[in-house]
Short mmCIF file of C-alpha atoms and ligand atoms in Angstrom, two decimals:
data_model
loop_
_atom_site.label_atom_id
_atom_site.label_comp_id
_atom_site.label_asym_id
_atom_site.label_seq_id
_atom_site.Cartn_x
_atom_site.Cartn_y
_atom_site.Cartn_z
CA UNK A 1054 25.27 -27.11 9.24
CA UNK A 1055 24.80 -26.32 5.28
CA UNK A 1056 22.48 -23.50 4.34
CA UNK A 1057 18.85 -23.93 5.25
CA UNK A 1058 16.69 -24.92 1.93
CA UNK A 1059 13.11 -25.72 1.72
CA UNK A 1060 11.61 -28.42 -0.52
CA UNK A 1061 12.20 -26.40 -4.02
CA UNK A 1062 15.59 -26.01 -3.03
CA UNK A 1063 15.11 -21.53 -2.01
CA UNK A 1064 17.04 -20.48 0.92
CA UNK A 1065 15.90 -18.35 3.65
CA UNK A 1066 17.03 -14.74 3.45
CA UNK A 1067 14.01 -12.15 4.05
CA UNK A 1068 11.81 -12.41 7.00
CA UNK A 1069 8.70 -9.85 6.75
CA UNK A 1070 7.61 -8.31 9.88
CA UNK A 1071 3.95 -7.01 10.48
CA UNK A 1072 4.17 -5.10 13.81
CA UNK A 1073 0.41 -4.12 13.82
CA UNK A 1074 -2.79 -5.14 12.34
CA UNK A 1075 -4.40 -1.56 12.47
CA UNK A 1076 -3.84 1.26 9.98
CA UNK A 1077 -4.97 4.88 9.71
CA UNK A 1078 -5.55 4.24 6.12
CA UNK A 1079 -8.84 2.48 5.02
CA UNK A 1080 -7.35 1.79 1.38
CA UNK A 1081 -9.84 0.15 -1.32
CA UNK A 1082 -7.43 -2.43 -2.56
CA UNK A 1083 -6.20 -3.62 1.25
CA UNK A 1084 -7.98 -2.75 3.85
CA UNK A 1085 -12.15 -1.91 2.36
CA UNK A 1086 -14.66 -0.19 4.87
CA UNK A 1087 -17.06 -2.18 4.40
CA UNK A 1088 -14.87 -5.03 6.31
CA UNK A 1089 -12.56 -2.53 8.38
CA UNK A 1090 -14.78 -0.39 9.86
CA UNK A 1091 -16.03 -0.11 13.42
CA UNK A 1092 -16.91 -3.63 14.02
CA UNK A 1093 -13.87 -5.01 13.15
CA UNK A 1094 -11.72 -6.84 15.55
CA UNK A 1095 -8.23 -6.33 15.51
CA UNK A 1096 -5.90 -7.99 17.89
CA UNK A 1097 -5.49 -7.31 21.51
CA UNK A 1098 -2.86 -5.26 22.41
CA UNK A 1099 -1.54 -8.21 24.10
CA UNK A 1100 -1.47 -10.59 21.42
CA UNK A 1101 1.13 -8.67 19.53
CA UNK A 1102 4.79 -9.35 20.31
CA UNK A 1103 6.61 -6.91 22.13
CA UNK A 1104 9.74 -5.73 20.80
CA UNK A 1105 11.88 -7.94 22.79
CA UNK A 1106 10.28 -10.73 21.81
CA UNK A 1107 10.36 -9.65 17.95
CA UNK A 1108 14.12 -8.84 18.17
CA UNK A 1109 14.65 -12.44 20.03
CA UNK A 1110 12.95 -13.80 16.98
CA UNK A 1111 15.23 -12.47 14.62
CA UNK A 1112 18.01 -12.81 15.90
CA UNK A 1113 17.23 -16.31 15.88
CA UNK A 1114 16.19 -15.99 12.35
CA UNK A 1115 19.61 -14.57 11.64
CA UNK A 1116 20.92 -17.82 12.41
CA UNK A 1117 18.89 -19.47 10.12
CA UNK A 1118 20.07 -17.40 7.16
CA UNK A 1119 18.12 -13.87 7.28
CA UNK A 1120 19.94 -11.38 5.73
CA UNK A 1121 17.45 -8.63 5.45
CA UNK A 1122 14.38 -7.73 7.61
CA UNK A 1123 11.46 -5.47 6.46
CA UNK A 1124 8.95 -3.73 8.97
CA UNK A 1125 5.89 -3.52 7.55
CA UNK A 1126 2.07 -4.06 8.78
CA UNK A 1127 -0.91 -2.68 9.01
CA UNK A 1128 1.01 0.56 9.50
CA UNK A 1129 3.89 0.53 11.02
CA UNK A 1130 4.40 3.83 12.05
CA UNK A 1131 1.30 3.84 14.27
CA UNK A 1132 2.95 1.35 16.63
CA UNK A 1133 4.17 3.35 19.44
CA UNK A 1134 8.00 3.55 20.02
CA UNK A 1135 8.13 1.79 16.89
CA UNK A 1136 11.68 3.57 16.62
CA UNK A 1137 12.98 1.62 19.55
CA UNK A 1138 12.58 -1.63 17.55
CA UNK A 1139 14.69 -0.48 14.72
CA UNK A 1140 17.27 0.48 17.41
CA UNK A 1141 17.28 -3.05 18.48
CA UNK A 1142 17.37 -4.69 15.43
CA UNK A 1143 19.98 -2.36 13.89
CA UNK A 1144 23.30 -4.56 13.92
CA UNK A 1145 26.08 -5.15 11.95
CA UNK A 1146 24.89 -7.69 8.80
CA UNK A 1147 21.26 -6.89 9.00
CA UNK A 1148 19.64 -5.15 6.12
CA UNK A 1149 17.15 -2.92 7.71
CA UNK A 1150 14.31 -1.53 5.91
CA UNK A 1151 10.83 0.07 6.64
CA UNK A 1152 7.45 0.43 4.46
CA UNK A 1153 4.81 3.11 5.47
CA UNK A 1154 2.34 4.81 3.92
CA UNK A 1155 4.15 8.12 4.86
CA UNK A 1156 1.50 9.55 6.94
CA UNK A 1157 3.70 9.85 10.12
CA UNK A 1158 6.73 9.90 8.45
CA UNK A 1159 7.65 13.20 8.51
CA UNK A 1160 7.38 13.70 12.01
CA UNK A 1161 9.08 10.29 12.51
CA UNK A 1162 11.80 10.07 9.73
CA UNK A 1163 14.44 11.44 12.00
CA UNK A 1164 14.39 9.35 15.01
CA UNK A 1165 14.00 6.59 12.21
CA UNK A 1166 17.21 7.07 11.04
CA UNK A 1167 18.98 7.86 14.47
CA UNK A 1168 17.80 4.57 15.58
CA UNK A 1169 19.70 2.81 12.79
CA UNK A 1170 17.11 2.68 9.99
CA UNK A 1171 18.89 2.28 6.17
CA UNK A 1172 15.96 2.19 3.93
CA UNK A 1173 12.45 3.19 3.60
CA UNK A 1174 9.62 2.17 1.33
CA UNK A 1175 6.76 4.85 1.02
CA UNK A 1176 3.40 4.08 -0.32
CA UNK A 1177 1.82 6.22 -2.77
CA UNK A 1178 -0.91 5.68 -5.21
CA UNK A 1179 -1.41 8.98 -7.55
CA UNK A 1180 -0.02 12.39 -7.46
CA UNK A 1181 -3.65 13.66 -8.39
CA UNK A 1182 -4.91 14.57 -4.97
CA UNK A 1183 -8.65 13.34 -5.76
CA UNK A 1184 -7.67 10.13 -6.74
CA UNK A 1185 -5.27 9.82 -3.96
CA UNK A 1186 -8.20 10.54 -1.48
CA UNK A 1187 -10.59 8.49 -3.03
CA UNK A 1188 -8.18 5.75 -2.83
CA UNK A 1189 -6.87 5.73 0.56
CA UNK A 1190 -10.61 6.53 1.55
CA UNK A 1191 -9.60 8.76 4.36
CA UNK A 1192 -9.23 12.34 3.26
CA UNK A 1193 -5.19 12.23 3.32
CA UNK A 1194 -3.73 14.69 0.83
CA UNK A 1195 -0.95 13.44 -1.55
CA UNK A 1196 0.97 16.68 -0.44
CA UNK A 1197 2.01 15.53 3.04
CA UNK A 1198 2.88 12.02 1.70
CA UNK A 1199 5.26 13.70 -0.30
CA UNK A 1200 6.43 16.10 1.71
CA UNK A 1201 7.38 13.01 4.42
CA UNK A 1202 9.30 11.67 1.30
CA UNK A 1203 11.54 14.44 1.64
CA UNK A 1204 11.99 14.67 4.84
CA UNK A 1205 13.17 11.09 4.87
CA UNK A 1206 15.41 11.49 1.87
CA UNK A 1207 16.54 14.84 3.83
CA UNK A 1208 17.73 12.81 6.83
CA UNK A 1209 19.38 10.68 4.19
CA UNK A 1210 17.13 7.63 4.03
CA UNK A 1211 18.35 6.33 0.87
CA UNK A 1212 17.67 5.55 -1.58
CA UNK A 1213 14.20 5.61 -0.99
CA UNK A 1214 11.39 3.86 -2.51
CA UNK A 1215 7.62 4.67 -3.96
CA UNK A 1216 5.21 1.93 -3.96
CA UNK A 1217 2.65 2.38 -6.49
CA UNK A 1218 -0.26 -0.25 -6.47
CA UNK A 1219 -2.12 0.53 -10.23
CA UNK A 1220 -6.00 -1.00 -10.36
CA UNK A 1221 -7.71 -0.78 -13.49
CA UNK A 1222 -10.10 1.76 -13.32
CA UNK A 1223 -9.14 3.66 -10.71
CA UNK A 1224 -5.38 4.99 -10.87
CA UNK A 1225 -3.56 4.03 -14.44
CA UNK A 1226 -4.06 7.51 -15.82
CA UNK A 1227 -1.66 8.56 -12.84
CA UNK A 1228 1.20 6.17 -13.88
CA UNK A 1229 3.22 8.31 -16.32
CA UNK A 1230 2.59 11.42 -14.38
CA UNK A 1231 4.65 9.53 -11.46
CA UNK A 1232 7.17 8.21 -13.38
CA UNK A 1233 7.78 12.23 -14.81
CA UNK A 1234 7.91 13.65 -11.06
CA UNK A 1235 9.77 10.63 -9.31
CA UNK A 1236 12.53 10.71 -12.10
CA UNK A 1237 13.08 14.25 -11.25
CA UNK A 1238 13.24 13.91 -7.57
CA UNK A 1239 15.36 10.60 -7.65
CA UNK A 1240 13.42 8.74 -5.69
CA UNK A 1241 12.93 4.61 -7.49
CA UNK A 1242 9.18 4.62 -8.37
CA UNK A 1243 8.16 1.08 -8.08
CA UNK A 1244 4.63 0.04 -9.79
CA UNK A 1245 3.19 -3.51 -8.15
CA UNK A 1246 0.45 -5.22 -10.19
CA UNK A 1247 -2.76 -5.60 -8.11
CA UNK A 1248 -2.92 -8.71 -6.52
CA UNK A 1249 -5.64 -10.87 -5.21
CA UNK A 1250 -3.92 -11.14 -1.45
CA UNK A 1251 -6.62 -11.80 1.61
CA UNK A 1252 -9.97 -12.34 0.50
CA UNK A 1253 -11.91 -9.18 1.47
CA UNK A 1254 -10.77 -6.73 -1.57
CA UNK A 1255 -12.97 -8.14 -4.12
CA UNK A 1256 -10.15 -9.12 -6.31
CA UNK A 1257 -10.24 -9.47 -10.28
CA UNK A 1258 -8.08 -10.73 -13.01
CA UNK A 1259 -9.90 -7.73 -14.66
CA UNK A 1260 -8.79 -5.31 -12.20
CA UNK A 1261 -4.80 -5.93 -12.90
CA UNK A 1262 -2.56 -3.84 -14.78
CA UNK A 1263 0.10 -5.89 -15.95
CA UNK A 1264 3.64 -4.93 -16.20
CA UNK A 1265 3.63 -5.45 -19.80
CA UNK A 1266 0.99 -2.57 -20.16
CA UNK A 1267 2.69 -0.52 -17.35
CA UNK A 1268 6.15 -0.63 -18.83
CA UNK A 1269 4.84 0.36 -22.32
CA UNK A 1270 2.78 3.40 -20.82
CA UNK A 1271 6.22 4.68 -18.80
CA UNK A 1272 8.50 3.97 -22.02
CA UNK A 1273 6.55 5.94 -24.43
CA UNK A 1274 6.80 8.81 -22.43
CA UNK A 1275 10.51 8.09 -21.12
CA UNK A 1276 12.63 5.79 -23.13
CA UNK A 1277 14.03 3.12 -21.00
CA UNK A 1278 16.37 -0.03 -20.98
CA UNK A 1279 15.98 -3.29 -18.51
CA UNK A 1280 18.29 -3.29 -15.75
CA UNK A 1281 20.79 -6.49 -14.63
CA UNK A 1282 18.81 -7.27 -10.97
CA UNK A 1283 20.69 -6.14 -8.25
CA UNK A 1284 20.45 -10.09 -6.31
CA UNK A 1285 19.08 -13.40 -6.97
CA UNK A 1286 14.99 -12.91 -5.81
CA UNK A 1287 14.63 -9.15 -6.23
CA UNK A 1288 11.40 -9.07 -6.56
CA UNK A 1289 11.24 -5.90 -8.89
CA UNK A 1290 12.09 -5.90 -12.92
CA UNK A 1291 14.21 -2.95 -12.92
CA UNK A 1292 14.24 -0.52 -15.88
CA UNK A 1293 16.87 2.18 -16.64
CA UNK A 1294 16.25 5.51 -18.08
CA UNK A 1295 18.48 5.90 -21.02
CA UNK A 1296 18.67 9.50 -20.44
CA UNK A 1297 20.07 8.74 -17.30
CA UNK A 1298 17.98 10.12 -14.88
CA UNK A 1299 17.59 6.84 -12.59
CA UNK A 1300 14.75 3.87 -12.61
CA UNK A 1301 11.89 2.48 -11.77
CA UNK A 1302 10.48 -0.63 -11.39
CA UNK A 1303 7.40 -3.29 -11.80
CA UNK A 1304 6.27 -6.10 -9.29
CA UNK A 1305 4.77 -8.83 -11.61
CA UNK A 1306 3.84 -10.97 -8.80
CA UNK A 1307 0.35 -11.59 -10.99
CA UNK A 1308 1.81 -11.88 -14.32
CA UNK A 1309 5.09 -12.73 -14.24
CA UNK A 1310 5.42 -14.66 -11.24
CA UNK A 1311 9.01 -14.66 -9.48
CA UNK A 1312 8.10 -17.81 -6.89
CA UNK A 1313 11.51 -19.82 -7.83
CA UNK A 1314 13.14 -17.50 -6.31
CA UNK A 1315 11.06 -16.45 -3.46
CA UNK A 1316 12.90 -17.13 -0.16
CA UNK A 1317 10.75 -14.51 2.02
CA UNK A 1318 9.07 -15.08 5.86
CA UNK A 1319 6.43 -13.28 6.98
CA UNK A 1320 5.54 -12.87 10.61
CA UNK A 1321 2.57 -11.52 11.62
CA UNK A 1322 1.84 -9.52 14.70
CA UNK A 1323 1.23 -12.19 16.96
CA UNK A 1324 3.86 -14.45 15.99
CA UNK A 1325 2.83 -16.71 13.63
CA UNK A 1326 5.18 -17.86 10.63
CA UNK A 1327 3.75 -17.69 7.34
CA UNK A 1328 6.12 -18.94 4.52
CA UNK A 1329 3.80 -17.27 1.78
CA UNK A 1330 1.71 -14.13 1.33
CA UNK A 1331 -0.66 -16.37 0.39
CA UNK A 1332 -0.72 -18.79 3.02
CA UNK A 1333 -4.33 -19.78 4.32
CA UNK A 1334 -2.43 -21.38 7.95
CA UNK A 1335 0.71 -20.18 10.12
CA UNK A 1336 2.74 -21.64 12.43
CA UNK A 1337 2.90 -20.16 15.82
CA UNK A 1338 6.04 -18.60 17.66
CA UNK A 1339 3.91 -16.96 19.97
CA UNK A 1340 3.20 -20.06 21.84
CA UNK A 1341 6.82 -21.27 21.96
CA UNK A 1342 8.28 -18.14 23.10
CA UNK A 1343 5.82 -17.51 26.05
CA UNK A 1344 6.09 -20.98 26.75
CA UNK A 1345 10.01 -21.03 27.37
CA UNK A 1346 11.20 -22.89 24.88
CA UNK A 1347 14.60 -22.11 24.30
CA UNK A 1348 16.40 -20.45 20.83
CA UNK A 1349 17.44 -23.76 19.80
CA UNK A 1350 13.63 -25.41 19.89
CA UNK A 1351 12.27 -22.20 18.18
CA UNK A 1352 15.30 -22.65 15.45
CA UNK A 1353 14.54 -25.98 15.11
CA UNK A 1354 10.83 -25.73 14.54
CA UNK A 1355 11.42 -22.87 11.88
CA UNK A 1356 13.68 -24.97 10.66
CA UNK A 1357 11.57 -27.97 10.15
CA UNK A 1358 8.47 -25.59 8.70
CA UNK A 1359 11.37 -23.84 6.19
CA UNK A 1360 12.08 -27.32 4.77
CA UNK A 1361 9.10 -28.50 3.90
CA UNK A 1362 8.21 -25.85 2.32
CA UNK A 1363 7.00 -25.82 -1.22
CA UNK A 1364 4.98 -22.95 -1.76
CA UNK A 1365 4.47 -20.98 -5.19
CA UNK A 1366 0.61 -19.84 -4.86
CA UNK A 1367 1.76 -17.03 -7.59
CA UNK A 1368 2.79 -19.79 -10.28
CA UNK A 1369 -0.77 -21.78 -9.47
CA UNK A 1370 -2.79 -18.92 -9.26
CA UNK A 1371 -6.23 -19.52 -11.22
CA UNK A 1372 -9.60 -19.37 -10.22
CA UNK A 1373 -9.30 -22.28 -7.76
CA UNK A 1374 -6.70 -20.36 -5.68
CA UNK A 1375 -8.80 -16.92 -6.30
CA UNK A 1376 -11.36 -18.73 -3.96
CA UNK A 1377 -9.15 -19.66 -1.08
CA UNK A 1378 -9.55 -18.18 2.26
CA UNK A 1379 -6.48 -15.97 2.17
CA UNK A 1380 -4.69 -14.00 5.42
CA UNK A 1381 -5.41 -10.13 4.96
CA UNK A 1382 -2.01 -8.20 3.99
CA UNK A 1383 -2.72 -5.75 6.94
CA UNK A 1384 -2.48 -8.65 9.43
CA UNK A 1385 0.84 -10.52 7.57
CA UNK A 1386 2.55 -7.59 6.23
CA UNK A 1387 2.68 -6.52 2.93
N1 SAM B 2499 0.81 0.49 5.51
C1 SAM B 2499 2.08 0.40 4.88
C2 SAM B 2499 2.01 0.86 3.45
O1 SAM B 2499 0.92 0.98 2.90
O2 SAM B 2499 3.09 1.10 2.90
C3 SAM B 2499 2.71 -0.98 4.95
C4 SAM B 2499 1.79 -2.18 4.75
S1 SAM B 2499 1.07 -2.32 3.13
C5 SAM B 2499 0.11 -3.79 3.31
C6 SAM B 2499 2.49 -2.76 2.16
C7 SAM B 2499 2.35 -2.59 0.68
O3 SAM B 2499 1.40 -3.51 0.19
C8 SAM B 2499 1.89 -1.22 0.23
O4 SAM B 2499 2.78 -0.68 -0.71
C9 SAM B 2499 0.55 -1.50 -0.39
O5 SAM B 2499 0.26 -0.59 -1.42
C10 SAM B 2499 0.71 -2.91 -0.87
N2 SAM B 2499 -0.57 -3.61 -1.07
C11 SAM B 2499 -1.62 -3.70 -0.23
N3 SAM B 2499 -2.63 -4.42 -0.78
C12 SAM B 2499 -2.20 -4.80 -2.00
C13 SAM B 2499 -2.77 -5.58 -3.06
N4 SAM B 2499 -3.99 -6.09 -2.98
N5 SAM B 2499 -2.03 -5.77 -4.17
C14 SAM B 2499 -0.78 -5.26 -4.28
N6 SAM B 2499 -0.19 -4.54 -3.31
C15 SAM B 2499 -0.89 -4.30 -2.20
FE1 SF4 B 2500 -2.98 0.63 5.39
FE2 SF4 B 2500 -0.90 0.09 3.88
FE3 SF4 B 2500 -3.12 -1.39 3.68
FE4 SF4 B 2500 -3.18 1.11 2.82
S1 SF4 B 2500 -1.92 -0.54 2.00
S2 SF4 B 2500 -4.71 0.13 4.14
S3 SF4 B 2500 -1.82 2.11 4.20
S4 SF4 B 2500 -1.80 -1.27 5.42
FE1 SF4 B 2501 6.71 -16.16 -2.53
FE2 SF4 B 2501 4.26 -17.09 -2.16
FE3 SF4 B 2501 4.64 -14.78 -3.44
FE4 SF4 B 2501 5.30 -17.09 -4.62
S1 SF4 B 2501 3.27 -16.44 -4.06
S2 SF4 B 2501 6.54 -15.20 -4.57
S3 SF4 B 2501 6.02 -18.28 -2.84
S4 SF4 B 2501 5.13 -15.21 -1.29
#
């Protein structure tokens, strides 16, 4: 059987796994109050897929082409025995990575890593502490995020990642002041633009930071070259410090959008297969695996949904798509 390909000719190579809906963050840009708060309904415990079922489904996957598997959610870290997950998915040819918000990380980052964990993406929006607060809109200080950073890069998850999410308005003054402390602490800051995902954030054009801007704020302050991408569909423009002292990196999924290239899965936490972040519709794997079909019917049916796939909301974006009723990033993993 040749390689997998869907209709624009992008191979499968990345699934995306949300292993819960619920997070202990509340922040602005993902998961509001006014939407997330008491009366909101997240799954039933048993809607999501256990572990077995998870690690059936990529190993099936793996067939198809994954590569590389990212653990994501919600927050992923307030699954229980989330650790025994990454011990069954940690096998030879399987990129493993994690993103968390870092809030149980530091407790956590060991077993992480005994279980078979590689890499780690942590979440953090500003180093000023108010800002921080005010973003994640539950109190948590920026000081424990970052001292789960080190604990994680202490246990020798490396290299490990920042995720910095910049909105207009609330968090750009805190860009170069991240750049300054990451580049000391060699950890890869990564900025994302602000993007319109789910339809509960109140997304707008006006809100986004591009690259463009972000790249000229860090560069003034630290001189910097491009980087060569490590792989075909990195998703991050990488930028080198010319005084050598590592890199960071933007996500330009709103301005410079990397589609083409884009051969990512997402799962969400009750099985269904979503071939874009934007997706309004899923397929469901659920179904099929409690209803015994067998690996070669579930292979077949992602299969069939990979090919005819021709997604690239990014490259349409507009104010059409802006209206669409998107999935929430909590529920299909960000
Ligand atoms: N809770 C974990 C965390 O925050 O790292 C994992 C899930 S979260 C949905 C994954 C990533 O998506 C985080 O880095 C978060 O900042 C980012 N994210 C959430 N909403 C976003 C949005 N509207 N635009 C861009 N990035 C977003
Ligand atoms: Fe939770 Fe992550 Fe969304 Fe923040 S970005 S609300 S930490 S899922
Ligand atoms: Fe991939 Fe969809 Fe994002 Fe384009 S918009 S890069 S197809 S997930």
């Amino acid at each position: 059987m040749g390689e997998l390909r869907d209709a624009l000719a992008r191979p499968l190579h990345d699934l995306r796994i949300s292993v819960t809906d619920r997070c202990n963050f509340r922040c602005v840009y993902c998961m509001p109050k006014e939407v997330f708060g008491r009366g909101y309904r997240f799954l039933p415990k048993d809607d999501l897929l256990t572990y077995e079922e998870i690690a059936r489904l990529v190993g099936i996957s793996m067939r198809l082409g994954v590569t590389k598997v990212r653990l994501t959610g919600g927050e992923p870290l307030t699954r229980r025995g989330i650790e025994d997950l990454v011990a069954m998915l940690a096998r030879d040819g399987l990129d493993l990575a994690l993103t968390t918000n870092g809030s149980l990380l530091e407790e956590k980052a060991r077993a992480l890593r005994d279980a078979g964990l590689t890499r780690i993406s942590v979440s953090l929006d500003s180093l000023d502490d108010a800002v921080f607060r005010r973003m994640n809109d539950v109190d948590f200080p920026v000081e424990r995020v970052v001292r789960a950073m080190d604990a994680a890069y202490g246990v020798g998850l490396h290299p490990l990642k920042v995720n910095m999410v910049v909105r207009r308005g609330m968090n750009e003054e805190s860009i170069v002041p991240m750049a300054a402390f990451f580049r000391e602490r060699g950890y890869v800051l990564r900025f994302i633009e602000y993007m319109d995902v789910g339809h509960t954030n109140g997304w707008r054009m006006d809100d986004v930071v591009s690259a463009k801007e972000i790249v000229r704020a860090v560069t003034s302050a630290f001189p910097a070259e491009p980087a060569e991408p490590n792989y075909v569909g990195e998703v991050a423009e990488r930028w080198r410090y010319s005084d050598g002292r590592g890199e960071f990196g933007v996500i330009a999924s709103v301005t410079q959008p990397f589609c083409r290239d884009c051969t990512r899965a997402r799962l969400s936490a009750d099985g269904k297969l979503y071939t874009c972040l934007f997706a309004t519709q899923g397929t469901d794997l659920q179904a099929l695996l409690r209803g015994g079909a067998s690996d070669d019917e579930i292979a077949g049916r992602i299969a069939d949904l990979w090919s005819a796939r021709t997604d690239r909301y990014s490259e349409l974006r507009g104010e059409e798509t802006a209206r669409l009723r998107k999935i929430e990033m909590s529920y299909i993993g960000g």
